[in-house]
Structures are given as structure tokens and as C-alpha cells.
Amino acid sequence: DQQGGHLVRWLTASPVNVITIAAPELVAPELGASERALAQLFARARASAPTLLIIDELDTIGRTRGRDQSSEQSGERLLGALLQELDGMASLQAGDAPPITVLGVCATTSSLDSALVRPGRLAYQVRVTYPNLESVTQVLQTRLSRWPDTLSVIPAAAKALVDHRATMADVVSLVHSAAMDAMRAHQTVVTEPMVHAALHRMYNGKKY
């Protein structure tokens, strides 16, 4: 929602060190290696505090306990280690230690273990939706404003991006791709055909 988007933008714009990792990167086949990787991640966050630690695909390591079918129960051990790290971080925050904020990202929270999202751990849930037509149009207008020839393509480009559930990163990527076409053509302006070509590549030639 809009409030969630404002919160994420505020967090990422704050003067803090940002560490990002995809949760599957922590998973290793060797016994105990995943827990060590997680411990090193949080140690790095503490060393660089104030820190925003972003864990993408959190649901791969934070799933409800009882679903781990492996004989070593490696998934549940890693979840237990994550809970311990979050509890330890909460203890540090109670003192004068520099703040550490953990932001977990996942497609849905329904599969997360209830212990992970209780107060004192990952207590707040923010739903960030895909940008709507108005916001995509505004970003395209801002990004393309220096090239008047492209303004006529904005409505079609914005609709195509929204229809394909594009993120804001996709919107910026589209403009960057068109600008790279201009650079390769030794031109100083982005033209309407360049925007169309960038859309064509983005959607693998599908009609938009």
C-alpha cells in the first residue's frame, strides 16, 4: 500500500549502512555452515551499525516449523539461529548500541513461522503493492522530461508496464535501456522509437 511504500523509501533513504542478501545464499549443504553464514551476516550488521539489513526471500528460511523433511532438520536449525540473532539484536537495542533494523522481504507472510513475526522480532508487516498507472506515469514523465519527443509514448508505455506488473525498478530500467540505445547511436536525445524498442526487448517481443 502507499504507506508501506513510503516506509520502505524512508528506510532506504536514511543515512545508514545498507546490507542486502537473498536468504537462499545463506543455505549451504555442509552441517552448520548455514548457521555460521547467518552469524557472520549479523556480525557484519553489528559492526557497521547503524544498519539496515535486508533479507530477501525470507520465506525460504523462515517457514513454519514442522515442514522440514530433511534428516538433519537443517531448515529448522537455521530458523532457530535466526530467532536467536533477532533476540540478541533486541537486547542490544535496549542499551546504547547503534540501531540495526532488519527488513525481511517475501511474496507472502502466510508461510512464515509465527515465532518470527511476533513482537520483538519482525513485528511489523508492510504490504508493498505494484505501482499504479498514475505513479508509473509520473516517474516516466520525470525521467523522460528532458527528451520532449518521448512524451507522446508515455501513456502507452505506462499502461504496458502496469499491465505486466512492473516494479519501479522496471520503470527506471526501461528509461535506462532507451538511453543506452541513444548512446550506442551516438545521439544525445532519446526518441519515441527507442522507448518502443526498449519495451519490445523488456517483454521479449510480445505485443504490449
GROMACS .gro file of C-alpha atoms in nm:
model
  208
    1ASP     CA    1   0.000   0.000   0.000
    2GLN     CA    2   0.101   0.367  -0.018
    3GLN     CA    3   0.203   0.383   0.348
    4GLY     CA    4   0.421   0.076   0.308
    5GLY     CA    5   0.592   0.227   0.005
    6HIS     CA    6   0.666   0.546   0.199
    7LEU     CA    7   0.815   0.341   0.485
    8VAL     CA    8   1.048   0.144   0.259
    9ARG     CA    9   1.160   0.459   0.077
   10TRP     CA   10   1.225   0.630   0.412
   11LEU     CA   11   1.431   0.336   0.537
   12THR     CA   12   1.643   0.312   0.224
   13ALA     CA   13   1.696   0.690   0.213
   14SER     CA   14   1.809   0.718   0.575
   15PRO     CA   15   2.180   0.777   0.650
   16VAL     CA   16   2.252   0.417   0.746
   17ASN     CA   17   2.464   0.137   0.607
   18VAL     CA   18   2.254  -0.099   0.396
   19ILE     CA   19   2.331  -0.471   0.371
   20THR     CA   20   2.123  -0.685   0.139
   21ILE     CA   21   2.124  -1.060   0.093
   22ALA     CA   22   1.896  -1.322  -0.061
   23ALA     CA   23   1.813  -1.582   0.203
   24PRO     CA   24   1.898  -1.879  -0.025
   25GLU     CA   25   2.258  -1.754  -0.028
   26LEU     CA   26   2.281  -1.848   0.339
   27VAL     CA   27   2.187  -2.210   0.279
   28ALA     CA   28   2.481  -2.448   0.248
   29PRO     CA   29   2.495  -2.830   0.234
   30GLU     CA   30   2.764  -2.868   0.499
   31LEU     CA   31   2.640  -2.925   0.852
   32GLY     CA   32   2.648  -2.599   1.048
   33ALA     CA   33   2.763  -2.389   0.751
   34SER     CA   34   2.429  -2.211   0.713
   35GLU     CA   35   2.422  -2.111   1.078
   36ARG     CA   36   2.778  -1.978   1.053
   37ALA     CA   37   2.688  -1.775   0.744
   38LEU     CA   38   2.392  -1.626   0.928
   39ALA     CA   39   2.605  -1.542   1.232
   40GLN     CA   40   2.862  -1.372   1.009
   41LEU     CA   41   2.587  -1.171   0.841
   42PHE     CA   42   2.457  -1.035   1.172
   43ALA     CA   43   2.811  -0.973   1.298
   44ARG     CA   44   2.872  -0.762   0.989
   45ALA     CA   45   2.548  -0.572   1.054
   46ARG     CA   46   2.651  -0.502   1.413
   47ALA     CA   47   2.999  -0.391   1.308
   48SER     CA   48   2.862  -0.140   1.057
   49ALA     CA   49   2.569  -0.010   1.267
   50PRO     CA   50   2.357   0.189   1.223
   51THR     CA   51   2.250  -0.069   0.970
   52LEU     CA   52   1.950  -0.163   0.760
   53LEU     CA   53   1.976  -0.538   0.698
   54ILE     CA   54   1.751  -0.652   0.413
   55ILE     CA   55   1.689  -1.027   0.382
   56ASP     CA   56   1.516  -1.104   0.054
   57GLU     CA   57   1.319  -1.428   0.000
   58LEU     CA   58   1.285  -1.458   0.377
   59ASP     CA   59   1.026  -1.733   0.341
   60THR     CA   60   1.294  -1.975   0.221
   61ILE     CA   61   1.446  -1.985   0.572
   62GLY     CA   62   1.155  -1.862   0.783
   63ARG     CA   63   0.889  -2.119   0.702
   64THR     CA   64   0.663  -2.263   0.969
   65ARG     CA   65   0.841  -2.534   1.167
   66GLY     CA   66   0.736  -2.893   1.113
   67ARG     CA   67   0.775  -2.881   0.734
   68ASP     CA   68   1.146  -2.970   0.725
   69GLN     CA   69   1.168  -3.323   0.584
   70SER     CA   70   1.548  -3.347   0.593
   71SER     CA   71   1.707  -3.591   0.839
   72GLU     CA   72   1.937  -3.316   0.970
   73GLN     CA   73   1.648  -3.071   1.023
   74SER     CA   74   1.878  -2.808   0.873
   75GLY     CA   75   1.594  -2.572   0.787
   76GLU     CA   76   1.461  -2.567   1.142
   77ARG     CA   77   1.809  -2.522   1.285
   78LEU     CA   78   1.867  -2.223   1.060
   79LEU     CA   79   1.533  -2.073   1.162
   80GLY     CA   80   1.625  -2.125   1.528
   81ALA     CA   81   1.955  -1.947   1.469
   82LEU     CA   82   1.772  -1.658   1.303
   83LEU     CA   83   1.538  -1.626   1.601
   84GLN     CA   84   1.837  -1.618   1.837
   85GLU     CA   85   2.005  -1.347   1.630
   86LEU     CA   86   1.689  -1.135   1.635
   87ASP     CA   87   1.654  -1.179   2.011
   88GLY     CA   88   2.019  -1.083   2.061
   89MET     CA   89   1.972  -0.778   1.845
   90ALA     CA   90   1.669  -0.673   2.051
   91SER     CA   91   1.881  -0.696   2.367
   92LEU     CA   92   2.148  -0.473   2.215
   93GLN     CA   93   1.888  -0.217   2.110
   94ALA     CA   94   1.774  -0.189   2.470
   95GLY     CA   95   2.113  -0.039   2.556
   96ASP     CA   96   2.309   0.234   2.383
   97ALA     CA   97   2.420   0.027   2.083
   98PRO     CA   98   2.374   0.183   1.736
   99PRO     CA   99   2.043   0.070   1.583
  100ILE     CA  100   2.004  -0.224   1.348
  101THR     CA  101   1.681  -0.263   1.150
  102VAL     CA  102   1.602  -0.595   0.986
  103LEU     CA  103   1.372  -0.585   0.684
  104GLY     CA  104   1.254  -0.923   0.557
  105VAL     CA  105   1.109  -0.943   0.206
  106CYS     CA  106   0.884  -1.224   0.086
  107ALA     CA  107   0.595  -1.283  -0.154
  108THR     CA  108   0.358  -1.373   0.129
  109THR     CA  109   0.377  -1.385   0.507
  110SER     CA  110   0.133  -1.675   0.537
  111SER     CA  111   0.411  -1.935   0.533
  112LEU     CA  112   0.630  -1.765   0.794
  113ASP     CA  113   0.670  -1.922   1.136
  114SER     CA  114   0.462  -1.736   1.394
  115ALA     CA  115   0.763  -1.700   1.625
  116LEU     CA  116   0.941  -1.499   1.356
  117VAL     CA  117   0.676  -1.228   1.331
  118ARG     CA  118   0.594  -1.179   1.696
  119PRO     CA  119   0.673  -0.852   1.883
  120GLY     CA  120   1.043  -0.801   1.947
  121ARG     CA  121   1.142  -0.980   1.627
  122LEU     CA  122   0.990  -0.895   1.288
  123ALA     CA  123   0.691  -0.729   1.446
  124TYR     CA  124   0.565  -0.510   1.163
  125GLN     CA  125   0.426  -0.629   0.831
  126VAL     CA  126   0.413  -0.387   0.541
  127ARG     CA  127   0.238  -0.472   0.216
  128VAL     CA  128   0.405  -0.310  -0.083
  129THR     CA  129   0.197  -0.340  -0.399
  130TYR     CA  130   0.291  -0.290  -0.762
  131PRO     CA  131   0.286   0.076  -0.868
  132ASN     CA  132  -0.034   0.202  -1.026
  133LEU     CA  133  -0.079   0.379  -1.359
  134GLU     CA  134  -0.059   0.727  -1.206
  135SER     CA  135   0.270   0.666  -1.023
  136VAL     CA  136   0.431   0.494  -1.324
  137THR     CA  137   0.323   0.782  -1.547
  138GLN     CA  138   0.471   1.036  -1.306
  139VAL     CA  139   0.806   0.856  -1.295
  140LEU     CA  140   0.820   0.828  -1.675
  141GLN     CA  141   0.733   1.196  -1.714
  142THR     CA  142   1.010   1.292  -1.473
  143ARG     CA  143   1.269   1.060  -1.625
  144LEU     CA  144   1.187   1.145  -1.986
  145SER     CA  145   1.115   1.518  -1.943
  146ARG     CA  146   1.448   1.621  -2.095
  147TRP     CA  147   1.351   1.446  -2.422
  148PRO     CA  148   1.024   1.605  -2.543
  149ASP     CA  149   0.999   1.366  -2.838
  150THR     CA  150   0.930   1.079  -2.598
  151LEU     CA  151   0.640   1.236  -2.410
  152SER     CA  152   0.379   1.109  -2.656
  153VAL     CA  153   0.475   0.747  -2.586
  154ILE     CA  154   0.434   0.776  -2.209
  155PRO     CA  155   0.065   0.673  -2.190
  156ALA     CA  156   0.124   0.352  -2.389
  157ALA     CA  157   0.448   0.276  -2.205
  158ALA     CA  158   0.290   0.333  -1.863
  159LYS     CA  159  -0.007   0.110  -1.947
  160ALA     CA  160   0.222  -0.167  -2.074
  161LEU     CA  161   0.433  -0.153  -1.757
  162VAL     CA  162   0.130  -0.164  -1.528
  163ASP     CA  163  -0.035  -0.444  -1.729
  164HIS     CA  164   0.283  -0.651  -1.691
  165ARG     CA  165   0.302  -0.578  -1.317
  166ALA     CA  166   0.627  -0.391  -1.345
  167THR     CA  167   0.810  -0.265  -1.039
  168MET     CA  168   0.955   0.084  -1.011
  169ALA     CA  169   1.293  -0.075  -1.082
  170ASP     CA  170   1.149  -0.197  -1.414
  171VAL     CA  171   1.030   0.155  -1.495
  172VAL     CA  172   1.374   0.301  -1.434
  173SER     CA  173   1.532   0.013  -1.627
  174LEU     CA  174   1.315   0.093  -1.929
  175VAL     CA  175   1.437   0.452  -1.940
  176HIS     CA  176   1.797   0.338  -1.888
  177SER     CA  177   1.765   0.088  -2.174
  178ALA     CA  178   1.631   0.355  -2.408
  179ALA     CA  179   1.909   0.593  -2.305
  180MET     CA  180   2.169   0.325  -2.379
  181ASP     CA  181   2.021   0.292  -2.730
  182ALA     CA  182   2.072   0.665  -2.778
  183MET     CA  183   2.431   0.635  -2.661
  184ARG     CA  184   2.501   0.346  -2.898
  185ALA     CA  185   2.353   0.550  -3.182
  186HIS     CA  186   2.581   0.843  -3.086
  187GLN     CA  187   2.276   1.059  -3.015
  188THR     CA  188   2.222   1.295  -2.725
  189VAL     CA  189   1.843   1.251  -2.715
  190VAL     CA  190   1.612   0.957  -2.653
  191THR     CA  191   1.341   0.922  -2.915
  192GLU     CA  192   0.998   0.760  -2.915
  193PRO     CA  193   1.117   0.462  -3.126
  194MET     CA  194   1.391   0.397  -2.869
  195VAL     CA  195   1.133   0.373  -2.591
  196HIS     CA  196   0.924   0.137  -2.805
  197ALA     CA  197   1.233  -0.075  -2.874
  198ALA     CA  198   1.317  -0.092  -2.503
  199LEU     CA  199   0.961  -0.207  -2.425
  200HIS     CA  200   0.985  -0.465  -2.703
  201ARG     CA  201   1.302  -0.609  -2.550
  202MET     CA  202   1.164  -0.598  -2.198
  203TYR     CA  203   0.870  -0.817  -2.296
  204ASN     CA  204   1.060  -1.043  -2.538
  205GLY     CA  205   0.881  -0.915  -2.845
  206LYS     CA  206   0.531  -0.964  -2.701
  207LYS     CA  207   0.266  -0.716  -2.807
  208TYR     CA  208   0.225  -0.451  -2.540
   0.00000   0.00000   0.00000
